[in-house]
């Protein structure tokens, strides 16, 4: 059991650990899959180029679940990582051990946010389009973001300020001025709301984290209101449909023809595809491929996929209404403070359920900061402000 | 019973942009070594994102406007999924929901007269690569040079009813698209490809019969043969119940002269189209639209009419020149300099086009500066340069488009001399060297004179008015 898929030697400070979804030309990028075992990219991700240019050492590549969309990393080709009986994320463990100053990861389906909530770390899933996705293994392109994890909000802000920026190589990249705007910090929020609908199924210790965060905001002079917005619960269904469809399409390229794993025995091209994919892909990925393939079929497209696209818009509009009144929305990031191997053994696609809390920000592209075990969501480009608010929750010194 | 054939075409045309549709690789790899025009993006490696080549949208709009289409001001790209080794990402980025152009109309002319063919839509998409089968090793190689080369697919309504109409339609598409300089449209190069959707029904019926789609025709002749074969097969099936027609895709084998079933509707793959989240919708604002619209040339028949009516060209000359926009532009520029349309047309047809033919260049490959051609025509017509030297200068101008005909004539001693002293001296020497020819001429052999004339012209390097030379020559012989 190793937290590293690749480890650099003689790493100087400041250093950043990448998760294995971020392409590097000097280290393999596996995406946690047997399919890409020892795959070497011809180029660095844009975020990596920026980090290197700014003098950050790359400490290595942290293990990830297969294509990084699982609960917390349990679907990795190398096996689940467990500490003290609980499932852990490699990137967060490496940070906690002090072997890197920050982590830069691809947030596909919230696993990074869940892991940072459970490890007491701070993470930023930025506004979609502020950090280039050039050089990230594509899974759910309409929502996934290059994200930052660190021990403090200020460290997250520092790393974010390095990797943010317009990139002509990414057609969804926001303008330079929009990217710049995302860096603006703030003092305390005036008004924060907690969406009660998301507290129904969470454990008591998660509720305690929510209460503590509310208390911290109130102490800082903010008004905290508990409100019900049941529409937002639909974000999960919409996101599950959209991300599975995109995933199915994006992993189609791994067919054993050009690079990556190829089955040893096959006769004919169809068997080459089938055997290679059957042997190299794990159970959760296969499940997601089937979900995605179904939702995109001619029969289901209008009934399912198109509806999910419309729901995405409705959720975004709902958030816009909320942000007319509130500076930030407070949600749990997880339903429980630890996951066990038994849980995923019982339900291997638990990530499709537990992403209830992360889907709202994934599906809308809104920025989300996890701090003190809870999640904050703010309006587009409020990334820097959310990190300022996070300091109130964590009690970080200014 | 009499039957009629109902045909709709799907024509793929490679756009003549410099680079590919979503990356900066060169789009021109015809004849190149395999996999030399490839990058991580167009070979489907993870981590590269598509960035739309704006020029492709320009060309897509131009094609749409040339075919009288409406342009979708918001046009989007979608992913079409299928597995094939020549498709590196296992999806093709194409336009399914909002293609660049819709509802067009193309007029064709056949022996039965004029007819309009409706265009359903034109969409932009990326090409796939090529599989190369190695028989010796019993293996297959993939060449990704062609992947992501931009294409447009022009989908017609089922408005065509014969091989002749199909040929006229394809010829018309080629003419219009070449005129707008958006495509080469050369079937032999694969820059124009055509799938034929065909069905047969009793004459006068308004119900469509069972439709089959035929692929793999590599020339207009093959398309015509395929249509004739498939029509006969359908009629035979309906008349004689030799087989039951099913909706399917068929492969044309031009050597055997037969079509073979590839896949039926039931077994056809589901392409699982969905909007490509990595390509933002392309918004075509008024400024962009107008700039494209105003960049388009007049239609060839409009030019032809103008050449005949306003410039007084014969319809043959006008038709010849309007075969290519490059010829038209060269001609118009030359005419602007000389003011003599007939003269400029003569030079275009008898000199410029014959040099292109001799050099095996297409008319569209003409890069000659029409203004320089005009200057050359003037030099020849006012007698400054002899016609034979004029042709030599033109050939030099083909090799080097920067050449000024006047300077070239001067530096290469091609200016006609009016120095009668020099001419007389040359003639005198030539006569002295050819007593036999002089005698033959005097004995009534007119032709004998031409040998001496030719020698003098050569000696004078062509820089002599032919009439002046001839007069002096005859005078001097007569005086002997």
PDB file of N, CA, C and O in Angstrom, chain A residues 317-378:
ATOM      1  N   UNK A 317     -29.876  28.633 -11.610  1.00  0.00           N
ATOM      2  CA  UNK A 317     -30.767  29.774 -11.368  1.00  0.00           C
ATOM      3  C   UNK A 317     -31.137  29.879  -9.890  1.00  0.00           C
ATOM      4  O   UNK A 317     -31.226  30.971  -9.331  1.00  0.00           O
ATOM      5  N   UNK A 318     -31.348  28.728  -9.273  1.00  0.00           N
ATOM      6  CA  UNK A 318     -31.682  28.705  -7.848  1.00  0.00           C
ATOM      7  C   UNK A 318     -30.541  29.308  -7.031  1.00  0.00           C
ATOM      8  O   UNK A 318     -30.761  30.126  -6.126  1.00  0.00           O
ATOM      9  N   UNK A 319     -29.326  28.911  -7.358  1.00  0.00           N
ATOM     10  CA  UNK A 319     -28.166  29.468  -6.650  1.00  0.00           C
ATOM     11  C   UNK A 319     -28.073  30.981  -6.871  1.00  0.00           C
ATOM     12  O   UNK A 319     -27.773  31.731  -5.946  1.00  0.00           O
ATOM     13  N   UNK A 320     -28.348  31.409  -8.098  1.00  0.00           N
ATOM     14  CA  UNK A 320     -28.272  32.845  -8.387  1.00  0.00           C
ATOM     15  C   UNK A 320     -29.250  33.602  -7.488  1.00  0.00           C
ATOM     16  O   UNK A 320     -28.925  34.674  -6.957  1.00  0.00           O
ATOM     17  N   UNK A 321     -30.427  33.023  -7.305  1.00  0.00           N
ATOM     18  CA  UNK A 321     -31.412  33.654  -6.400  1.00  0.00           C
ATOM     19  C   UNK A 321     -30.851  33.744  -4.983  1.00  0.00           C
ATOM     20  O   UNK A 321     -30.971  34.773  -4.311  1.00  0.00           O
ATOM     21  N   UNK A 322     -30.252  32.644  -4.527  1.00  0.00           N
ATOM     22  CA  UNK A 322     -29.701  32.632  -3.167  1.00  0.00           C
ATOM     23  C   UNK A 322     -28.602  33.676  -3.006  1.00  0.00           C
ATOM     24  O   UNK A 322     -28.532  34.373  -1.997  1.00  0.00           O
ATOM     25  N   UNK A 323     -27.753  33.800  -4.023  1.00  0.00           N
ATOM     26  CA  UNK A 323     -26.613  34.724  -3.898  1.00  0.00           C
ATOM     27  C   UNK A 323     -27.031  36.187  -4.024  1.00  0.00           C
ATOM     28  O   UNK A 323     -26.237  37.083  -3.746  1.00  0.00           O
ATOM     29  N   UNK A 324     -28.275  36.402  -4.428  1.00  0.00           N
ATOM     30  CA  UNK A 324     -28.782  37.776  -4.384  1.00  0.00           C
ATOM     31  C   UNK A 324     -28.941  38.202  -2.927  1.00  0.00           C
ATOM     32  O   UNK A 324     -28.909  39.380  -2.592  1.00  0.00           O
ATOM     33  N   UNK A 325     -29.095  37.205  -2.052  1.00  0.00           N
ATOM     34  CA  UNK A 325     -29.329  37.522  -0.643  1.00  0.00           C
ATOM     35  C   UNK A 325     -28.167  37.132   0.272  1.00  0.00           C
ATOM     36  O   UNK A 325     -27.882  37.816   1.249  1.00  0.00           O
ATOM     37  N   UNK A 326     -27.510  36.011  -0.059  1.00  0.00           N
ATOM     38  CA  UNK A 326     -26.461  35.488   0.827  1.00  0.00           C
ATOM     39  C   UNK A 326     -25.090  35.565   0.169  1.00  0.00           C
ATOM     40  O   UNK A 326     -24.962  35.451  -1.041  1.00  0.00           O
ATOM     41  N   UNK A 327     -24.065  35.720   1.003  1.00  0.00           N
ATOM     42  CA  UNK A 327     -22.694  35.737   0.488  1.00  0.00           C
ATOM     43  C   UNK A 327     -22.177  34.329   0.241  1.00  0.00           C
ATOM     44  O   UNK A 327     -21.305  34.129  -0.602  1.00  0.00           O
ATOM     45  N   UNK A 328     -22.693  33.389   1.044  1.00  0.00           N
ATOM     46  CA  UNK A 328     -22.227  32.009   0.881  1.00  0.00           C
ATOM     47  C   UNK A 328     -23.306  31.048   1.364  1.00  0.00           C
ATOM     48  O   UNK A 328     -24.149  31.401   2.191  1.00  0.00           O
ATOM     49  N   UNK A 329     -23.246  29.841   0.784  1.00  0.00           N
ATOM     50  CA  UNK A 329     -24.169  28.778   1.180  1.00  0.00           C
ATOM     51  C   UNK A 329     -23.349  27.735   1.919  1.00  0.00           C
ATOM     52  O   UNK A 329     -22.252  27.377   1.480  1.00  0.00           O
ATOM     53  N   UNK A 330     -23.884  27.279   3.039  1.00  0.00           N
ATOM     54  CA  UNK A 330     -23.175  26.302   3.859  1.00  0.00           C
ATOM     55  C   UNK A 330     -23.855  24.945   3.748  1.00  0.00           C
ATOM     56  O   UNK A 330     -25.073  24.837   3.878  1.00  0.00           O
ATOM     57  N   UNK A 331     -23.040  23.920   3.471  1.00  0.00           N
ATOM     58  CA  UNK A 331     -23.558  22.553   3.296  1.00  0.00           C
ATOM     59  C   UNK A 331     -22.595  21.591   3.969  1.00  0.00           C
ATOM     60  O   UNK A 331     -21.432  21.914   4.136  1.00  0.00           O
ATOM     61  N   UNK A 332     -23.067  20.392   4.307  1.00  0.00           N
ATOM     62  CA  UNK A 332     -22.083  19.376   4.669  1.00  0.00           C
ATOM     63  C   UNK A 332     -21.301  18.984   3.408  1.00  0.00           C
ATOM     64  O   UNK A 332     -21.792  19.169   2.290  1.00  0.00           O
ATOM     65  N   UNK A 333     -20.114  18.430   3.576  1.00  0.00           N
ATOM     66  CA  UNK A 333     -19.359  17.924   2.434  1.00  0.00           C
ATOM     67  C   UNK A 333     -19.504  16.407   2.339  1.00  0.00           C
ATOM     68  O   UNK A 333     -19.266  15.802   1.299  1.00  0.00           O
ATOM     69  N   UNK A 334     -19.889  15.818   3.486  1.00  0.00           N
ATOM     70  CA  UNK A 334     -20.002  14.355   3.591  1.00  0.00           C
ATOM     71  C   UNK A 334     -21.167  14.023   4.518  1.00  0.00           C
ATOM     72  O   UNK A 334     -21.639  14.890   5.266  1.00  0.00           O
ATOM     73  N   UNK A 335     -21.602  12.783   4.516  1.00  0.00           N
ATOM     74  CA  UNK A 335     -22.655  12.387   5.461  1.00  0.00           C
ATOM     75  C   UNK A 335     -22.055  11.830   6.739  1.00  0.00           C
ATOM     76  O   UNK A 335     -22.707  11.771   7.759  1.00  0.00           O
ATOM     77  N   UNK A 336     -20.790  11.395   6.639  1.00  0.00           N
ATOM     78  CA  UNK A 336     -20.135  10.862   7.843  1.00  0.00           C
ATOM     79  C   UNK A 336     -18.653  11.216   7.816  1.00  0.00           C
ATOM     80  O   UNK A 336     -18.085  11.441   6.748  1.00  0.00           O
ATOM     81  N   UNK A 337     -18.053  11.224   8.989  1.00  0.00           N
ATOM     82  CA  UNK A 337     -16.670  11.693   9.077  1.00  0.00           C
ATOM     83  C   UNK A 337     -15.653  10.603   8.745  1.00  0.00           C
ATOM     84  O   UNK A 337     -14.451  10.861   8.746  1.00  0.00           O
ATOM     85  N   UNK A 338     -16.118   9.384   8.452  1.00  0.00           N
ATOM     86  CA  UNK A 338     -15.198   8.325   8.015  1.00  0.00           C
ATOM     87  C   UNK A 338     -15.959   7.302   7.195  1.00  0.00           C
ATOM     88  O   UNK A 338     -17.138   7.032   7.465  1.00  0.00           O
ATOM     89  N   UNK A 339     -15.283   6.787   6.170  1.00  0.00           N
ATOM     90  CA  UNK A 339     -15.856   5.683   5.383  1.00  0.00           C
ATOM     91  C   UNK A 339     -15.011   4.444   5.669  1.00  0.00           C
ATOM     92  O   UNK A 339     -13.800   4.558   5.894  1.00  0.00           O
ATOM     93  N   UNK A 340     -15.668   3.297   5.599  1.00  0.00           N
ATOM     94  CA  UNK A 340     -14.922   2.054   5.828  1.00  0.00           C
ATOM     95  C   UNK A 340     -14.971   1.191   4.570  1.00  0.00           C
ATOM     96  O   UNK A 340     -15.806   1.406   3.687  1.00  0.00           O
ATOM     97  N   UNK A 341     -14.089   0.221   4.555  1.00  0.00           N
ATOM     98  CA  UNK A 341     -14.046  -0.705   3.417  1.00  0.00           C
ATOM     99  C   UNK A 341     -15.355  -1.472   3.290  1.00  0.00           C
ATOM    100  O   UNK A 341     -15.791  -1.776   2.184  1.00  0.00           O
ATOM    101  N   UNK A 342     -15.970  -1.773   4.437  1.00  0.00           N
ATOM    102  CA  UNK A 342     -17.231  -2.533   4.411  1.00  0.00           C
ATOM    103  C   UNK A 342     -18.308  -1.764   3.638  1.00  0.00           C
ATOM    104  O   UNK A 342     -19.099  -2.333   2.906  1.00  0.00           O
ATOM    105  N   UNK A 343     -18.319  -0.461   3.845  1.00  0.00           N
ATOM    106  CA  UNK A 343     -19.351   0.357   3.175  1.00  0.00           C
ATOM    107  C   UNK A 343     -19.267   0.217   1.659  1.00  0.00           C
ATOM    108  O   UNK A 343     -20.275   0.047   0.980  1.00  0.00           O
ATOM    109  N   UNK A 344     -18.060   0.316   1.122  1.00  0.00           N
ATOM    110  CA  UNK A 344     -17.947   0.234  -0.339  1.00  0.00           C
ATOM    111  C   UNK A 344     -18.016  -1.212  -0.822  1.00  0.00           C
ATOM    112  O   UNK A 344     -18.338  -1.463  -1.983  1.00  0.00           O
ATOM    113  N   UNK A 345     -17.718  -2.158   0.084  1.00  0.00           N
ATOM    114  CA  UNK A 345     -17.865  -3.558  -0.306  1.00  0.00           C
ATOM    115  C   UNK A 345     -19.354  -3.859  -0.481  1.00  0.00           C
ATOM    116  O   UNK A 345     -19.777  -4.573  -1.386  1.00  0.00           O
ATOM    117  N   UNK A 346     -20.155  -3.265   0.383  1.00  0.00           N
ATOM    118  CA  UNK A 346     -21.599  -3.477   0.341  1.00  0.00           C
ATOM    119  C   UNK A 346     -22.225  -2.758  -0.856  1.00  0.00           C
ATOM    120  O   UNK A 346     -23.106  -3.282  -1.518  1.00  0.00           O
ATOM    121  N   UNK A 347     -21.751  -1.550  -1.106  1.00  0.00           N
ATOM    122  CA  UNK A 347     -22.290  -0.775  -2.227  1.00  0.00           C
ATOM    123  C   UNK A 347     -21.119  -0.143  -2.962  1.00  0.00           C
ATOM    124  O   UNK A 347     -20.602   0.897  -2.567  1.00  0.00           O
ATOM    125  N   UNK A 348     -20.707  -0.799  -4.065  1.00  0.00           N
ATOM    126  CA  UNK A 348     -19.467  -0.366  -4.715  1.00  0.00           C
ATOM    127  C   UNK A 348     -19.615   0.992  -5.392  1.00  0.00           C
ATOM    128  O   UNK A 348     -18.650   1.682  -5.634  1.00  0.00           O
ATOM    129  N   UNK A 349     -20.863   1.392  -5.705  1.00  0.00           N
ATOM    130  CA  UNK A 349     -21.046   2.705  -6.332  1.00  0.00           C
ATOM    131  C   UNK A 349     -21.639   3.727  -5.348  1.00  0.00           C
ATOM    132  O   UNK A 349     -22.475   4.555  -5.709  1.00  0.00           O
ATOM    133  N   UNK A 350     -21.163   3.657  -4.128  1.00  0.00           N
ATOM    134  CA  UNK A 350     -21.620   4.586  -3.086  1.00  0.00           C
ATOM    135  C   UNK A 350     -21.345   6.049  -3.469  1.00  0.00           C
ATOM    136  O   UNK A 350     -22.023   6.964  -3.013  1.00  0.00           O
ATOM    137  N   UNK A 351     -20.366   6.258  -4.345  1.00  0.00           N
ATOM    138  CA  UNK A 351     -20.037   7.631  -4.769  1.00  0.00           C
ATOM    139  C   UNK A 351     -21.228   8.289  -5.480  1.00  0.00           C
ATOM    140  O   UNK A 351     -21.320   9.515  -5.519  1.00  0.00           O
ATOM    141  N   UNK A 352     -22.112   7.484  -6.049  1.00  0.00           N
ATOM    142  CA  UNK A 352     -23.299   8.038  -6.707  1.00  0.00           C
ATOM    143  C   UNK A 352     -24.343   8.519  -5.701  1.00  0.00           C
ATOM    144  O   UNK A 352     -25.303   9.169  -6.050  1.00  0.00           O
ATOM    145  N   UNK A 353     -24.174   8.119  -4.443  1.00  0.00           N
ATOM    146  CA  UNK A 353     -25.114   8.510  -3.390  1.00  0.00           C
ATOM    147  C   UNK A 353     -24.515   9.640  -2.550  1.00  0.00           C
ATOM    148  O   UNK A 353     -25.141  10.671  -2.329  1.00  0.00           O
ATOM    149  N   UNK A 354     -23.287   9.403  -2.142  1.00  0.00           N
ATOM    150  CA  UNK A 354     -22.629  10.318  -1.213  1.00  0.00           C
ATOM    151  C   UNK A 354     -22.264  11.654  -1.874  1.00  0.00           C
ATOM    152  O   UNK A 354     -21.982  12.637  -1.197  1.00  0.00           O
ATOM    153  N   UNK A 355     -22.310  11.710  -3.201  1.00  0.00           N
ATOM    154  CA  UNK A 355     -21.993  12.973  -3.869  1.00  0.00           C
ATOM    155  C   UNK A 355     -23.178  13.953  -3.829  1.00  0.00           C
ATOM    156  O   UNK A 355     -23.135  14.996  -4.457  1.00  0.00           O
ATOM    157  N   UNK A 356     -24.189  13.607  -3.042  1.00  0.00           N
ATOM    158  CA  UNK A 356     -25.303  14.531  -2.817  1.00  0.00           C
ATOM    159  C   UNK A 356     -24.777  15.913  -2.413  1.00  0.00           C
ATOM    160  O   UNK A 356     -25.312  16.943  -2.826  1.00  0.00           O
ATOM    161  N   UNK A 357     -23.693  15.922  -1.609  1.00  0.00           N
ATOM    162  CA  UNK A 357     -23.204  17.168  -1.005  1.00  0.00           C
ATOM    163  C   UNK A 357     -22.233  17.937  -1.915  1.00  0.00           C
ATOM    164  O   UNK A 357     -22.044  19.133  -1.766  1.00  0.00           O
ATOM    165  N   UNK A 358     -21.613  17.210  -2.814  1.00  0.00           N
ATOM    166  CA  UNK A 358     -20.636  17.869  -3.689  1.00  0.00           C
ATOM    167  C   UNK A 358     -21.211  18.192  -5.061  1.00  0.00           C
ATOM    168  O   UNK A 358     -20.699  19.064  -5.774  1.00  0.00           O
ATOM    169  N   UNK A 359     -22.290  17.480  -5.444  1.00  0.00           N
ATOM    170  CA  UNK A 359     -22.860  17.663  -6.785  1.00  0.00           C
ATOM    171  C   UNK A 359     -23.323  19.103  -7.069  1.00  0.00           C
ATOM    172  O   UNK A 359     -23.158  19.577  -8.194  1.00  0.00           O
ATOM    173  N   UNK A 360     -23.908  19.815  -6.081  1.00  0.00           N
ATOM    174  CA  UNK A 360     -24.376  21.171  -6.418  1.00  0.00           C
ATOM    175  C   UNK A 360     -23.276  22.064  -7.012  1.00  0.00           C
ATOM    176  O   UNK A 360     -23.509  22.762  -7.992  1.00  0.00           O
ATOM    177  N   UNK A 361     -22.064  22.010  -6.429  1.00  0.00           N
ATOM    178  CA  UNK A 361     -20.985  22.840  -6.972  1.00  0.00           C
ATOM    179  C   UNK A 361     -20.416  22.235  -8.258  1.00  0.00           C
ATOM    180  O   UNK A 361     -20.019  22.961  -9.172  1.00  0.00           O
ATOM    181  N   UNK A 362     -20.405  20.895  -8.359  1.00  0.00           N
ATOM    182  CA  UNK A 362     -19.884  20.256  -9.572  1.00  0.00           C
ATOM    183  C   UNK A 362     -20.769  20.582 -10.770  1.00  0.00           C
ATOM    184  O   UNK A 362     -20.283  20.924 -11.842  1.00  0.00           O
ATOM    185  N   UNK A 363     -22.063  20.484 -10.573  1.00  0.00           N
ATOM    186  CA  UNK A 363     -22.968  20.599 -11.712  1.00  0.00           C
ATOM    187  C   UNK A 363     -23.117  22.050 -12.174  1.00  0.00           C
ATOM    188  O   UNK A 363     -23.388  22.317 -13.342  1.00  0.00           O
ATOM    189  N   UNK A 364     -22.893  22.997 -11.266  1.00  0.00           N
ATOM    190  CA  UNK A 364     -23.049  24.413 -11.627  1.00  0.00           C
ATOM    191  C   UNK A 364     -21.727  25.097 -11.943  1.00  0.00           C
ATOM    192  O   UNK A 364     -21.715  26.187 -12.502  1.00  0.00           O
ATOM    193  N   UNK A 365     -20.607  24.468 -11.556  1.00  0.00           N
ATOM    194  CA  UNK A 365     -19.313  25.119 -11.772  1.00  0.00           C
ATOM    195  C   UNK A 365     -19.014  26.198 -10.743  1.00  0.00           C
ATOM    196  O   UNK A 365     -18.059  26.960 -10.886  1.00  0.00           O
ATOM    197  N   UNK A 366     -19.832  26.276  -9.702  1.00  0.00           N
ATOM    198  CA  UNK A 366     -19.597  27.301  -8.673  1.00  0.00           C
ATOM    199  C   UNK A 366     -18.413  26.908  -7.792  1.00  0.00           C
ATOM    200  O   UNK A 366     -18.122  25.730  -7.631  1.00  0.00           O
ATOM    201  N   UNK A 367     -17.737  27.893  -7.221  1.00  0.00           N
ATOM    202  CA  UNK A 367     -16.597  27.572  -6.372  1.00  0.00           C
ATOM    203  C   UNK A 367     -17.069  26.996  -5.035  1.00  0.00           C
ATOM    204  O   UNK A 367     -18.118  27.387  -4.522  1.00  0.00           O
ATOM    205  N   UNK A 368     -16.293  26.079  -4.512  1.00  0.00           N
ATOM    206  CA  UNK A 368     -16.644  25.499  -3.219  1.00  0.00           C
ATOM    207  C   UNK A 368     -15.379  25.288  -2.406  1.00  0.00           C
ATOM    208  O   UNK A 368     -14.389  24.763  -2.907  1.00  0.00           O
ATOM    209  N   UNK A 369     -15.448  25.736  -1.163  1.00  0.00           N
ATOM    210  CA  UNK A 369     -14.315  25.566  -0.251  1.00  0.00           C
ATOM    211  C   UNK A 369     -14.744  24.628   0.864  1.00  0.00           C
ATOM    212  O   UNK A 369     -15.820  24.795   1.438  1.00  0.00           O
ATOM    213  N   UNK A 370     -13.928  23.624   1.133  1.00  0.00           N
ATOM    214  CA  UNK A 370     -14.185  22.749   2.279  1.00  0.00           C
ATOM    215  C   UNK A 370     -13.236  23.177   3.385  1.00  0.00           C
ATOM    216  O   UNK A 370     -12.028  23.346   3.167  1.00  0.00           O
ATOM    217  N   UNK A 371     -13.820  23.390   4.591  1.00  0.00           N
ATOM    218  CA  UNK A 371     -13.016  23.843   5.724  1.00  0.00           C
ATOM    219  C   UNK A 371     -13.721  23.427   6.995  1.00  0.00           C
ATOM    220  O   UNK A 371     -14.956  23.407   7.040  1.00  0.00           O
ATOM    221  N   UNK A 372     -12.971  23.022   7.955  1.00  0.00           N
ATOM    222  CA  UNK A 372     -13.585  22.625   9.213  1.00  0.00           C
ATOM    223  C   UNK A 372     -14.622  21.531   9.025  1.00  0.00           C
ATOM    224  O   UNK A 372     -15.602  21.450   9.758  1.00  0.00           O
ATOM    225  N   UNK A 373     -14.442  20.707   8.010  1.00  0.00           N
ATOM    226  CA  UNK A 373     -15.350  19.581   7.776  1.00  0.00           C
ATOM    227  C   UNK A 373     -16.644  19.936   7.085  1.00  0.00           C
ATOM    228  O   UNK A 373     -17.497  19.068   6.888  1.00  0.00           O
ATOM    229  N   UNK A 374     -16.834  21.189   6.724  1.00  0.00           N
ATOM    230  CA  UNK A 374     -18.068  21.588   6.020  1.00  0.00           C
ATOM    231  C   UNK A 374     -17.719  22.216   4.665  1.00  0.00           C
ATOM    232  O   UNK A 374     -16.557  22.502   4.398  1.00  0.00           O
ATOM    233  N   UNK A 375     -18.747  22.420   3.850  1.00  0.00           N
ATOM    234  CA  UNK A 375     -18.505  23.014   2.528  1.00  0.00           C
ATOM    235  C   UNK A 375     -19.191  24.356   2.399  1.00  0.00           C
ATOM    236  O   UNK A 375     -20.327  24.526   2.852  1.00  0.00           O
ATOM    237  N   UNK A 376     -18.482  25.291   1.814  1.00  0.00           N
ATOM    238  CA  UNK A 376     -19.074  26.590   1.476  1.00  0.00           C
ATOM    239  C   UNK A 376     -19.174  26.670  -0.041  1.00  0.00           C
ATOM    240  O   UNK A 376     -18.260  26.238  -0.741  1.00  0.00           O
ATOM    241  N   UNK A 377     -20.278  27.207  -0.525  1.00  0.00           N
ATOM    242  CA  UNK A 377     -20.401  27.461  -1.961  1.00  0.00           C
ATOM    243  C   UNK A 377     -20.698  28.944  -2.122  1.00  0.00           C
ATOM    244  O   UNK A 377     -21.500  29.512  -1.371  1.00  0.00           O
ATOM    245  N   UNK A 378     -20.023  29.560  -3.065  1.00  0.00           N
ATOM    246  CA  UNK A 378     -20.243  30.987  -3.291  1.00  0.00           C
ATOM    247  C   UNK A 378     -20.573  31.247  -4.739  1.00  0.00           C
ATOM    248  O   UNK A 378     -20.530  30.329  -5.569  1.00  0.00           O
TER     249      UNK A 378
END
